[in-house]
């Protein structure tokens, strides 16, 4: 057979096209810079703010905000510590925290005239940026046992807003969910740092609900609850907003990339709020450490998860909890009579996992998970613990959710990868390596699996157990 050179087609951009494109880009950049500055700059010091970390500054800061709203103005928070109660942001404005600036949330609930510390409703074209810090004063709202009392919740909430940018700032010591995006469209979250005590409950990093076109890039999130969580509402009374406009409960077109995550619960999570559709989601190039769940999909409310892709993820589980799941996927019911939801078209590729826990993929006795793909990945188990087979209880993502006669649990099955109530599950080029452990553990456990497709599945078991245990 004659060998020839592969012909490569190369497309060149003409000089005219390049110059035209660069000229347009320059004009656009200049216009954006002019548009952001045209409303003026409002330094909170000019409105009487005092940077001593103890004087309440709610009124001067809010006055600066009111001057900037709607006009493209920029509120400047300069270096210094500014103690403040709740703040209300609006559309067409920028909040800029300069290097060395710190907004400190009041520990006195009497300084709050809303549930949230910072609220931004109907805030189209809002920008929150800079190199400063927002301190939630979270430890003031927890007791010595980390039980929360009355507190601002969520901490920072952006609702019913389009074309939002949040970049550069540091969020620390949150008393509740840190950044909540609800019914939003076209949001960029970039270079954000979130740091909360790992013991602090209910301190999700970023929650995305009923929103679309959200980009999360180059963020570092370390928190006591879910790091990044996607939800879709199950409440019918939320379909109309305060302006009488129709809302969509669908969460779609979400891109999360180049992030570092630590969580005392789930690093990447869907649910438990799952009343509608979550679709067209990608998580890529992510490092996960010290998390109870690396990836978790809790289906509770009869909705649908579909077209969700996880790729190029390096994960090491571990937390103060005994149960660990590198991946947890389950269809359950919030109530015994709740509609049974769907999980379909989910892919995992290029995952590097170190865990002593489980990879758990389970549908419902009445509805299989479908078309799940797990490729080009390796799973390392340093030290398998026999408490898995004896004591584990299936997590449900919410303490109030119970086990029902209609649901199923397989978490006590003696294997690292558990697949149950599944149709068309594909595993290709996957390694499962057990290094040591007291228990007998299979690599793969199957129960009611139809259409399993395996190629280049390799590894070992513990204590001479079969590599695959199929109980069907």
Tab-separated table of C-alpha atoms in Angstrom:
chain	number	residue	atom	x	y	z
A	1	UNK	CA	0.000	0.000	0.000
A	2	UNK	CA	1.458	3.310	-1.084
A	3	UNK	CA	1.895	5.847	1.663
A	4	UNK	CA	1.366	9.510	0.945
A	5	UNK	CA	1.445	12.725	2.834
A	6	UNK	CA	-1.781	13.811	4.466
A	7	UNK	CA	-3.104	16.912	2.829
A	8	UNK	CA	-3.891	19.645	5.299
A	9	UNK	CA	-6.235	22.446	4.451
A	10	UNK	CA	-5.187	25.786	5.932
A	11	UNK	CA	-7.383	28.846	5.894
A	12	UNK	CA	-5.750	32.271	5.953
A	13	UNK	CA	-7.360	35.460	7.183
A	14	UNK	CA	-6.842	38.345	4.818
A	15	UNK	CA	-4.993	41.460	6.039
A	16	UNK	CA	-8.055	43.572	5.317
A	17	UNK	CA	-10.270	41.301	7.370
A	18	UNK	CA	-7.778	41.271	10.227
A	19	UNK	CA	-7.403	45.059	10.294
A	20	UNK	CA	-11.165	45.529	10.080
A	21	UNK	CA	-11.709	43.105	12.948
A	22	UNK	CA	-9.062	44.712	15.140
A	23	UNK	CA	-10.453	48.164	14.399
A	24	UNK	CA	-13.932	47.025	15.432
A	25	UNK	CA	-12.553	45.445	18.603
A	26	UNK	CA	-10.703	48.659	19.497
A	27	UNK	CA	-13.825	50.739	18.919
A	28	UNK	CA	-15.876	48.321	21.030
A	29	UNK	CA	-13.353	48.385	23.900
A	30	UNK	CA	-13.256	52.182	23.843
A	31	UNK	CA	-17.055	52.342	23.803
A	32	UNK	CA	-17.352	49.984	26.768
A	33	UNK	CA	-14.782	51.979	28.725
A	34	UNK	CA	-16.628	55.233	27.933
A	35	UNK	CA	-20.011	53.689	28.678
A	36	UNK	CA	-18.901	52.427	32.116
A	37	UNK	CA	-17.433	55.829	33.013
A	38	UNK	CA	-20.137	58.078	31.590
A	39	UNK	CA	-22.235	57.904	34.738
A	40	UNK	CA	-19.420	59.139	36.912
A	41	UNK	CA	-17.482	57.666	39.807
A	42	UNK	CA	-18.866	57.774	43.330
A	43	UNK	CA	-16.368	57.199	46.119
A	44	UNK	CA	-18.215	56.180	49.270
A	45	UNK	CA	-15.881	58.396	51.328
A	46	UNK	CA	-17.426	61.402	49.616
A	47	UNK	CA	-20.811	60.359	51.026
A	48	UNK	CA	-19.522	60.120	54.587
A	49	UNK	CA	-18.390	56.483	54.879
A	50	UNK	CA	-15.897	55.877	57.691
A	51	UNK	CA	-13.318	53.084	57.192
A	52	UNK	CA	-12.795	52.116	60.830
A	53	UNK	CA	-14.427	48.658	60.727
A	54	UNK	CA	-17.016	49.508	63.392
A	55	UNK	CA	-19.076	52.542	62.305
A	56	UNK	CA	-22.236	51.513	60.472
A	57	UNK	CA	-21.940	52.808	56.901
A	58	UNK	CA	-25.164	51.570	55.307
A	59	UNK	CA	-26.565	55.002	54.499
A	60	UNK	CA	-23.499	56.573	52.805
A	61	UNK	CA	-22.796	53.431	50.784
A	62	UNK	CA	-26.423	53.160	49.672
A	63	UNK	CA	-26.434	56.853	48.729
A	64	UNK	CA	-23.441	56.280	46.447
A	65	UNK	CA	-25.225	53.297	44.921
A	66	UNK	CA	-28.376	55.308	44.260
A	67	UNK	CA	-26.338	57.899	42.351
A	68	UNK	CA	-24.779	55.207	40.163
A	69	UNK	CA	-27.878	53.088	39.418
A	70	UNK	CA	-29.255	53.400	35.923
A	71	UNK	CA	-26.608	55.837	34.730
A	72	UNK	CA	-23.654	53.544	34.202
A	73	UNK	CA	-21.958	54.947	37.274
A	74	UNK	CA	-19.235	53.302	39.331
A	75	UNK	CA	-19.316	53.073	43.120
A	76	UNK	CA	-15.776	53.047	44.489
A	77	UNK	CA	-15.028	51.292	47.758
A	78	UNK	CA	-11.459	52.415	48.568
A	79	UNK	CA	-8.953	50.735	50.862
A	80	UNK	CA	-10.252	50.445	54.410
A	81	UNK	CA	-12.722	48.471	56.499
A	82	UNK	CA	-16.352	49.519	55.992
A	83	UNK	CA	-18.929	48.023	58.367
A	84	UNK	CA	-22.421	48.047	56.869
A	85	UNK	CA	-25.928	46.662	56.952
A	86	UNK	CA	-27.840	45.378	53.927
A	87	UNK	CA	-27.310	46.971	50.506
A	88	UNK	CA	-29.522	47.103	47.416
A	89	UNK	CA	-27.836	47.186	43.998
A	90	UNK	CA	-29.541	47.995	40.711
A	91	UNK	CA	-29.128	48.002	36.918
A	92	UNK	CA	-26.492	49.720	34.802
A	93	UNK	CA	-23.938	50.256	37.533
A	94	UNK	CA	-20.560	49.026	38.728
A	95	UNK	CA	-19.526	48.275	42.296
A	96	UNK	CA	-15.717	48.335	42.462
A	97	UNK	CA	-13.765	47.254	45.534
A	98	UNK	CA	-10.233	48.582	45.359
A	99	UNK	CA	-7.225	46.667	46.641
A	100	UNK	CA	-7.297	46.715	50.441
A	101	UNK	CA	-11.038	47.459	50.570
A	102	UNK	CA	-13.248	45.344	52.818
A	103	UNK	CA	-17.015	45.480	53.163
A	104	UNK	CA	-17.941	43.882	56.491
A	105	UNK	CA	-21.515	42.729	57.015
A	106	UNK	CA	-23.110	43.857	60.260
A	107	UNK	CA	-23.606	41.176	62.881
A	108	UNK	CA	-26.789	42.931	64.032
A	109	UNK	CA	-29.906	41.785	62.164
A	110	UNK	CA	-31.483	45.135	63.047
A	111	UNK	CA	-29.202	46.626	60.374
A	112	UNK	CA	-30.918	44.547	57.665
A	113	UNK	CA	-34.102	45.666	55.916
A	114	UNK	CA	-34.121	42.605	53.640
A	115	UNK	CA	-33.331	38.911	53.948
A	116	UNK	CA	-30.046	39.235	52.059
A	117	UNK	CA	-26.898	41.182	52.858
A	118	UNK	CA	-26.505	42.306	49.218
A	119	UNK	CA	-29.521	42.066	46.920
A	120	UNK	CA	-29.573	42.937	43.217
A	121	UNK	CA	-33.052	42.437	41.676
A	122	UNK	CA	-33.707	43.344	38.019
A	123	UNK	CA	-30.091	44.497	37.846
A	124	UNK	CA	-29.313	44.252	34.126
A	125	UNK	CA	-25.754	45.235	33.195
A	126	UNK	CA	-24.523	45.044	36.784
A	127	UNK	CA	-20.769	44.707	37.358
A	128	UNK	CA	-19.217	43.800	40.715
A	129	UNK	CA	-15.454	43.782	40.430
A	130	UNK	CA	-12.117	44.712	41.934
A	131	UNK	CA	-9.430	43.300	44.210
A	132	UNK	CA	-11.181	43.871	47.534
A	133	UNK	CA	-13.027	41.639	49.974
A	134	UNK	CA	-16.612	41.200	51.137
A	135	UNK	CA	-16.665	39.739	54.648
A	136	UNK	CA	-19.963	38.157	55.680
A	137	UNK	CA	-19.129	38.188	59.404
A	138	UNK	CA	-20.416	34.618	59.341
A	139	UNK	CA	-19.006	33.468	62.665
A	140	UNK	CA	-21.284	36.007	64.359
A	141	UNK	CA	-24.284	34.016	63.142
A	142	UNK	CA	-23.176	30.555	64.328
A	143	UNK	CA	-22.870	29.221	67.859
A	144	UNK	CA	-19.951	27.186	69.198
A	145	UNK	CA	-21.436	24.029	67.638
A	146	UNK	CA	-21.801	25.691	64.218
A	147	UNK	CA	-25.555	25.785	64.498
A	148	UNK	CA	-26.872	28.836	62.693
A	149	UNK	CA	-29.220	31.346	64.245
A	150	UNK	CA	-31.027	34.272	62.620
A	151	UNK	CA	-28.865	35.402	59.706
A	152	UNK	CA	-28.951	37.080	56.284
A	153	UNK	CA	-29.917	34.403	53.763
A	154	UNK	CA	-28.768	34.103	51.065
A	155	UNK	CA	-25.763	36.331	51.540
A	156	UNK	CA	-25.427	37.864	48.054
A	157	UNK	CA	-28.370	37.395	45.689
A	158	UNK	CA	-28.781	38.479	42.072
A	159	UNK	CA	-32.257	37.846	40.670
A	160	UNK	CA	-34.137	38.433	37.400
A	161	UNK	CA	-31.049	40.041	35.851
A	162	UNK	CA	-29.238	39.925	32.494
A	163	UNK	CA	-25.682	40.692	31.377
A	164	UNK	CA	-24.026	40.523	34.803
A	165	UNK	CA	-20.282	40.370	35.517
A	166	UNK	CA	-18.731	39.412	38.859
A	167	UNK	CA	-14.948	39.302	38.827
A	168	UNK	CA	-11.846	39.452	40.942
A	169	UNK	CA	-13.310	39.959	44.406
A	170	UNK	CA	-12.848	37.800	47.494
A	171	UNK	CA	-15.812	36.506	49.513
A	172	UNK	CA	-15.030	35.275	53.024
A	173	UNK	CA	-16.799	34.165	56.197
A	174	UNK	CA	-20.300	33.753	54.796
A	175	UNK	CA	-23.292	33.202	57.118
A	176	UNK	CA	-25.294	31.369	54.402
A	177	UNK	CA	-25.298	30.638	50.657
A	178	UNK	CA	-22.593	32.951	49.285
A	179	UNK	CA	-23.588	33.903	45.739
A	180	UNK	CA	-27.072	33.070	44.477
A	181	UNK	CA	-28.059	33.545	40.824
A	182	UNK	CA	-31.794	33.123	40.371
A	183	UNK	CA	-33.736	33.643	37.123
A	184	UNK	CA	-30.696	35.254	35.499
A	185	UNK	CA	-29.350	35.235	31.947
A	186	UNK	CA	-25.879	35.901	30.575
A	187	UNK	CA	-23.739	35.965	33.720
A	188	UNK	CA	-19.946	35.834	33.894
A	189	UNK	CA	-18.281	34.889	37.194
A	190	UNK	CA	-14.510	35.108	36.813
A	191	UNK	CA	-11.472	35.049	39.117
A	192	UNK	CA	-13.678	34.827	42.203
A	193	UNK	CA	-12.285	33.563	45.522
A	194	UNK	CA	-14.622	32.147	48.179
A	195	UNK	CA	-13.290	31.038	51.548
A	196	UNK	CA	-15.480	29.734	54.386
A	197	UNK	CA	-14.794	27.477	57.350
A	198	UNK	CA	-15.301	23.844	56.326
A	199	UNK	CA	-17.511	23.359	59.392
A	200	UNK	CA	-19.936	26.135	58.435
A	201	UNK	CA	-23.240	24.592	57.290
A	202	UNK	CA	-25.387	25.914	54.469
A	203	UNK	CA	-22.589	28.047	53.008
A	204	UNK	CA	-22.823	27.053	49.339
A	205	UNK	CA	-20.284	28.812	47.145
A	206	UNK	CA	-22.267	29.556	43.974
A	207	UNK	CA	-25.910	28.502	43.507
A	208	UNK	CA	-27.411	28.709	40.009
A	209	UNK	CA	-31.198	28.406	39.836
A	210	UNK	CA	-33.520	28.727	36.862
A	211	UNK	CA	-30.817	30.566	34.912
A	212	UNK	CA	-29.120	30.347	31.526
A	213	UNK	CA	-25.888	31.347	29.800
A	214	UNK	CA	-23.812	31.315	32.969
A	215	UNK	CA	-20.019	31.136	32.743
A	216	UNK	CA	-17.868	30.370	35.797
A	217	UNK	CA	-14.145	30.627	35.083
A	218	UNK	CA	-10.935	30.461	37.087
A	219	UNK	CA	-12.592	30.472	40.518
A	220	UNK	CA	-11.218	29.153	43.820
A	221	UNK	CA	-14.024	28.003	46.143
A	222	UNK	CA	-13.464	26.423	49.583
A	223	UNK	CA	-16.556	26.134	51.717
A	224	UNK	CA	-18.636	24.185	54.224
A	225	UNK	CA	-21.403	23.212	51.816
A	226	UNK	CA	-21.738	22.690	48.059
A	227	UNK	CA	-19.080	24.585	46.108
A	228	UNK	CA	-21.071	24.957	42.865
A	229	UNK	CA	-24.714	23.867	42.795
A	230	UNK	CA	-27.288	23.898	39.978
A	231	UNK	CA	-31.007	23.764	40.710
A	232	UNK	CA	-34.374	24.165	39.023
A	233	UNK	CA	-37.344	25.387	41.030
A	234	UNK	CA	-40.186	23.149	42.102
A	235	UNK	CA	-42.404	26.019	43.305
A	236	UNK	CA	-45.208	27.038	40.887
A	237	UNK	CA	-45.653	30.417	42.596
A	238	UNK	CA	-42.266	31.509	41.203
A	239	UNK	CA	-43.333	31.475	37.548
A	240	UNK	CA	-44.299	35.173	37.557
A	241	UNK	CA	-41.909	37.829	38.853
A	242	UNK	CA	-42.750	41.052	40.695
A	243	UNK	CA	-43.102	42.875	37.376
A	244	UNK	CA	-45.728	40.434	36.158
A	245	UNK	CA	-43.314	38.837	33.681
A	246	UNK	CA	-43.179	35.133	32.840
A	247	UNK	CA	-40.147	33.309	34.185
A	248	UNK	CA	-38.513	30.113	32.993
A	249	UNK	CA	-37.550	27.514	35.575
A	250	UNK	CA	-35.144	25.792	33.156
A	251	UNK	CA	-31.440	25.884	33.994
A	252	UNK	CA	-29.400	25.573	30.802
A	253	UNK	CA	-26.240	26.542	28.942
A	254	UNK	CA	-23.940	26.524	31.979
A	255	UNK	CA	-20.148	26.367	31.580
A	256	UNK	CA	-17.793	25.833	34.523
A	257	UNK	CA	-14.074	25.641	33.763
A	258	UNK	CA	-10.608	26.081	35.265
A	259	UNK	CA	-11.697	26.014	38.914
A	260	UNK	CA	-10.337	24.712	42.209
A	261	UNK	CA	-12.974	23.397	44.645
A	262	UNK	CA	-13.108	22.161	48.243
A	263	UNK	CA	-16.363	21.320	50.003
A	264	UNK	CA	-17.515	19.653	53.184
A	265	UNK	CA	-20.390	18.407	51.048
A	266	UNK	CA	-20.453	18.331	47.211
A	267	UNK	CA	-17.880	20.081	45.052
A	268	UNK	CA	-20.116	19.898	41.961
A	269	UNK	CA	-23.814	19.278	42.531
A	270	UNK	CA	-27.149	19.150	40.743
A	271	UNK	CA	-30.163	19.297	43.044
A	272	UNK	CA	-31.743	18.650	45.328
A	273	UNK	CA	-34.065	21.258	43.823
A	274	UNK	CA	-35.004	19.451	40.618
A	275	UNK	CA	-38.547	20.348	39.627
A	276	UNK	CA	-37.804	21.266	36.026
A	277	UNK	CA	-35.109	20.810	33.365
A	278	UNK	CA	-31.340	21.206	33.784
A	279	UNK	CA	-29.591	20.729	30.442
A	280	UNK	CA	-26.602	21.659	28.281
A	281	UNK	CA	-24.065	21.869	31.094
A	282	UNK	CA	-20.298	21.331	30.976
A	283	UNK	CA	-17.785	21.080	33.813
A	284	UNK	CA	-14.185	20.935	32.596
A	285	UNK	CA	-10.616	21.288	33.806
A	286	UNK	CA	-11.505	21.249	37.490
A	287	UNK	CA	-9.481	20.226	40.540
A	288	UNK	CA	-11.448	18.872	43.513
A	289	UNK	CA	-9.939	18.257	46.952
A	290	UNK	CA	-11.129	17.341	50.458
A	291	UNK	CA	-14.785	16.939	49.470
A	292	UNK	CA	-17.403	14.488	50.677
A	293	UNK	CA	-18.849	14.223	47.166
A	294	UNK	CA	-16.765	15.061	44.145
A	295	UNK	CA	-19.770	15.063	41.806
A	296	UNK	CA	-23.378	14.604	42.971
A	297	UNK	CA	-26.656	14.453	41.059
A	298	UNK	CA	-29.658	14.297	43.393
A	299	UNK	CA	-32.946	13.933	41.499
A	300	UNK	CA	-35.855	14.498	43.914
A	301	UNK	CA	-38.671	16.505	42.357
A	302	UNK	CA	-39.655	14.898	39.074
A	303	UNK	CA	-37.561	17.066	36.763
A	304	UNK	CA	-34.914	16.096	34.213
A	305	UNK	CA	-31.124	16.193	34.091
A	306	UNK	CA	-29.844	15.707	30.563
A	307	UNK	CA	-26.831	16.550	28.400
A	308	UNK	CA	-24.461	17.095	31.333
A	309	UNK	CA	-20.743	16.625	30.597
A	310	UNK	CA	-17.899	16.257	33.102
A	311	UNK	CA	-14.375	16.212	31.657
A	312	UNK	CA	-10.738	16.654	32.679
A	313	UNK	CA	-11.425	16.529	36.405
A	314	UNK	CA	-8.776	15.629	38.983
A	315	UNK	CA	-10.417	14.575	42.228
A	316	UNK	CA	-9.344	13.490	45.713
A	317	UNK	CA	-12.262	12.937	48.074
A	318	UNK	CA	-12.027	13.323	51.825
A	319	UNK	CA	-13.858	15.159	54.590
A	320	UNK	CA	-14.781	14.856	58.249
A	321	UNK	CA	-17.620	12.501	57.169
A	322	UNK	CA	-17.132	8.741	57.069
A	323	UNK	CA	-19.036	8.274	53.823
A	324	UNK	CA	-17.366	9.513	50.653
A	325	UNK	CA	-18.573	9.434	47.071
A	326	UNK	CA	-16.388	10.374	44.140
A	327	UNK	CA	-19.601	10.312	42.077
A	328	UNK	CA	-23.155	10.001	43.355
A	329	UNK	CA	-26.096	9.803	40.947
A	330	UNK	CA	-29.530	8.792	42.192
A	331	UNK	CA	-33.222	9.124	41.421
A	332	UNK	CA	-35.223	9.408	44.629
A	333	UNK	CA	-38.491	11.123	45.655
A	334	UNK	CA	-38.833	14.043	48.028
A	335	UNK	CA	-42.218	12.714	49.115
A	336	UNK	CA	-43.698	9.254	48.705
A	337	UNK	CA	-46.114	10.612	46.084
A	338	UNK	CA	-43.594	12.827	44.260
A	339	UNK	CA	-43.224	12.439	40.514
A	340	UNK	CA	-40.247	10.287	39.510
A	341	UNK	CA	-37.625	12.290	37.607
A	342	UNK	CA	-35.216	11.517	34.761
A	343	UNK	CA	-31.442	11.393	34.407
A	344	UNK	CA	-30.157	10.805	30.864
A	345	UNK	CA	-27.283	11.590	28.496
A	346	UNK	CA	-24.592	12.171	31.125
A	347	UNK	CA	-20.915	11.801	30.216
A	348	UNK	CA	-17.739	11.513	32.285
A	349	UNK	CA	-14.400	11.633	30.465
A	350	UNK	CA	-10.768	12.011	31.513
A	351	UNK	CA	-11.391	11.762	35.248
A	352	UNK	CA	-8.524	11.064	37.637
A	353	UNK	CA	-10.103	9.916	40.913
A	354	UNK	CA	-8.592	9.004	44.273
A	355	UNK	CA	-11.172	7.860	46.811
A	356	UNK	CA	-11.817	5.304	49.524
A	357	UNK	CA	-15.509	5.680	48.874
A	358	UNK	CA	-17.861	4.802	46.050
A	359	UNK	CA	-18.909	5.711	42.560
A	360	UNK	CA	-22.678	5.218	42.704
A	361	UNK	CA	-25.024	5.324	39.703
A	362	UNK	CA	-28.628	4.369	40.414
A	363	UNK	CA	-31.987	4.975	38.862
A	364	UNK	CA	-35.383	4.321	40.410
A	365	UNK	CA	-37.198	0.971	40.425
A	366	UNK	CA	-39.723	2.537	38.049
A	367	UNK	CA	-37.286	4.564	35.906
A	368	UNK	CA	-33.739	3.800	34.823
A	369	UNK	CA	-30.942	6.264	34.401
A	370	UNK	CA	-30.165	6.215	30.671
A	371	UNK	CA	-27.246	6.646	28.304
A	372	UNK	CA	-24.473	7.195	30.838
A	373	UNK	CA	-20.918	7.255	29.463
A	374	UNK	CA	-17.745	6.827	31.540
A	375	UNK	CA	-14.533	6.965	29.473
A	376	UNK	CA	-10.767	7.317	29.642
A	377	UNK	CA	-10.630	7.517	33.417
A	378	UNK	CA	-8.785	5.973	36.329
A	379	UNK	CA	-10.012	5.238	39.835
A	380	UNK	CA	-7.556	4.657	42.672
A	381	UNK	CA	-8.670	3.268	46.046
A	382	UNK	CA	-5.839	3.628	48.588
A	383	UNK	CA	-7.543	1.949	51.552
A	384	UNK	CA	-11.018	0.397	51.292
A	385	UNK	CA	-12.954	0.445	54.565
A	386	UNK	CA	-15.274	-2.407	55.526
A	387	UNK	CA	-17.771	0.013	57.104
A	388	UNK	CA	-19.043	0.613	53.577
A	389	UNK	CA	-20.636	-2.803	53.395
A	390	UNK	CA	-21.971	-2.715	56.934
A	391	UNK	CA	-23.050	0.760	57.967
A	392	UNK	CA	-23.593	3.106	55.060
A	393	UNK	CA	-26.972	4.767	54.499
A	394	UNK	CA	-27.837	6.221	51.114
A	395	UNK	CA	-27.561	10.028	51.210
A	396	UNK	CA	-30.561	12.006	49.990
A	397	UNK	CA	-29.127	15.501	49.953
A	398	UNK	CA	-31.605	16.791	52.512
A	399	UNK	CA	-32.141	15.639	56.088
A	400	UNK	CA	-35.912	15.986	55.708
A	401	UNK	CA	-36.128	13.489	52.822
A	402	UNK	CA	-36.944	9.949	53.903
A	403	UNK	CA	-36.582	6.481	52.456
A	404	UNK	CA	-39.790	5.276	50.810
A	405	UNK	CA	-41.009	1.781	49.964
A	406	UNK	CA	-40.909	2.808	46.285
A	407	UNK	CA	-37.209	3.751	46.249
A	408	UNK	CA	-34.041	1.698	46.379
A	409	UNK	CA	-30.564	1.781	47.917
A	410	UNK	CA	-27.469	-0.206	46.978
A	411	UNK	CA	-24.786	1.678	48.913
A	412	UNK	CA	-23.954	-1.341	51.073
A	413	UNK	CA	-22.991	-3.409	48.034
A	414	UNK	CA	-19.349	-4.571	48.315
A	415	UNK	CA	-17.902	-2.827	45.270
A	416	UNK	CA	-16.240	0.431	44.291
A	417	UNK	CA	-18.426	1.164	41.262
A	418	UNK	CA	-22.144	0.433	41.769
A	419	UNK	CA	-24.591	0.579	38.857
A	420	UNK	CA	-28.289	-0.159	39.340
A	421	UNK	CA	-31.529	0.440	37.445
A	422	UNK	CA	-29.652	1.636	34.367
A	423	UNK	CA	-30.086	1.360	30.599
A	424	UNK	CA	-27.246	1.814	28.089
A	425	UNK	CA	-24.330	2.373	30.409
A	426	UNK	CA	-20.971	2.554	28.614
A	427	UNK	CA	-17.563	2.131	30.242
A	428	UNK	CA	-14.511	2.488	28.004
A	429	UNK	CA	-10.828	2.564	28.932
A	430	UNK	CA	-11.457	2.661	32.690
A	431	UNK	CA	-9.010	1.502	35.359
A	432	UNK	CA	-10.130	0.544	38.894
A	433	UNK	CA	-7.160	-0.078	41.190
A	434	UNK	CA	-7.474	-1.161	44.829
A	435	UNK	CA	-4.257	-0.764	46.806
A	436	UNK	CA	-5.295	-2.198	50.177
A	437	UNK	CA	-8.248	-2.603	52.510
A	438	UNK	CA	-9.821	-4.860	55.105
A	439	UNK	CA	-13.031	-5.566	53.234
A	440	UNK	CA	-13.848	-7.804	50.304
A	441	UNK	CA	-14.533	-5.477	47.441
A	442	UNK	CA	-15.454	-6.082	43.807
A	443	UNK	CA	-14.538	-3.520	41.188
A	444	UNK	CA	-18.018	-3.392	39.654
A	445	UNK	CA	-21.468	-4.278	41.015
A	446	UNK	CA	-24.475	-4.533	38.683
A	447	UNK	CA	-28.158	-4.747	39.528
A	448	UNK	CA	-30.888	-4.443	36.884
A	449	UNK	CA	-28.576	-3.028	34.228
A	450	UNK	CA	-29.636	-3.318	30.582
A	451	UNK	CA	-27.315	-2.629	27.690
A	452	UNK	CA	-24.004	-2.464	29.560
A	453	UNK	CA	-21.141	-1.845	27.111
A	454	UNK	CA	-17.585	-2.285	28.423
A	455	UNK	CA	-14.315	-1.927	26.538
A	456	UNK	CA	-10.829	-1.980	28.089
A	457	UNK	CA	-12.122	-2.213	31.642
A	458	UNK	CA	-9.240	-3.241	33.874
A	459	UNK	CA	-7.921	-3.234	37.429
A	460	UNK	CA	-8.099	-5.492	40.464
A	461	UNK	CA	-10.303	-6.501	43.381
A	462	UNK	CA	-9.702	-7.051	47.091
A	463	UNK	CA	-9.423	-10.457	48.738
A	464	UNK	CA	-9.881	-12.552	45.570
A	465	UNK	CA	-13.368	-11.292	44.780
A	466	UNK	CA	-14.623	-11.360	41.209
A	467	UNK	CA	-13.944	-8.213	39.220
A	468	UNK	CA	-17.635	-7.874	38.260
A	469	UNK	CA	-20.566	-8.991	40.396
A	470	UNK	CA	-23.835	-9.109	38.471
A	471	UNK	CA	-26.778	-9.955	40.741
A	472	UNK	CA	-29.407	-9.992	38.008
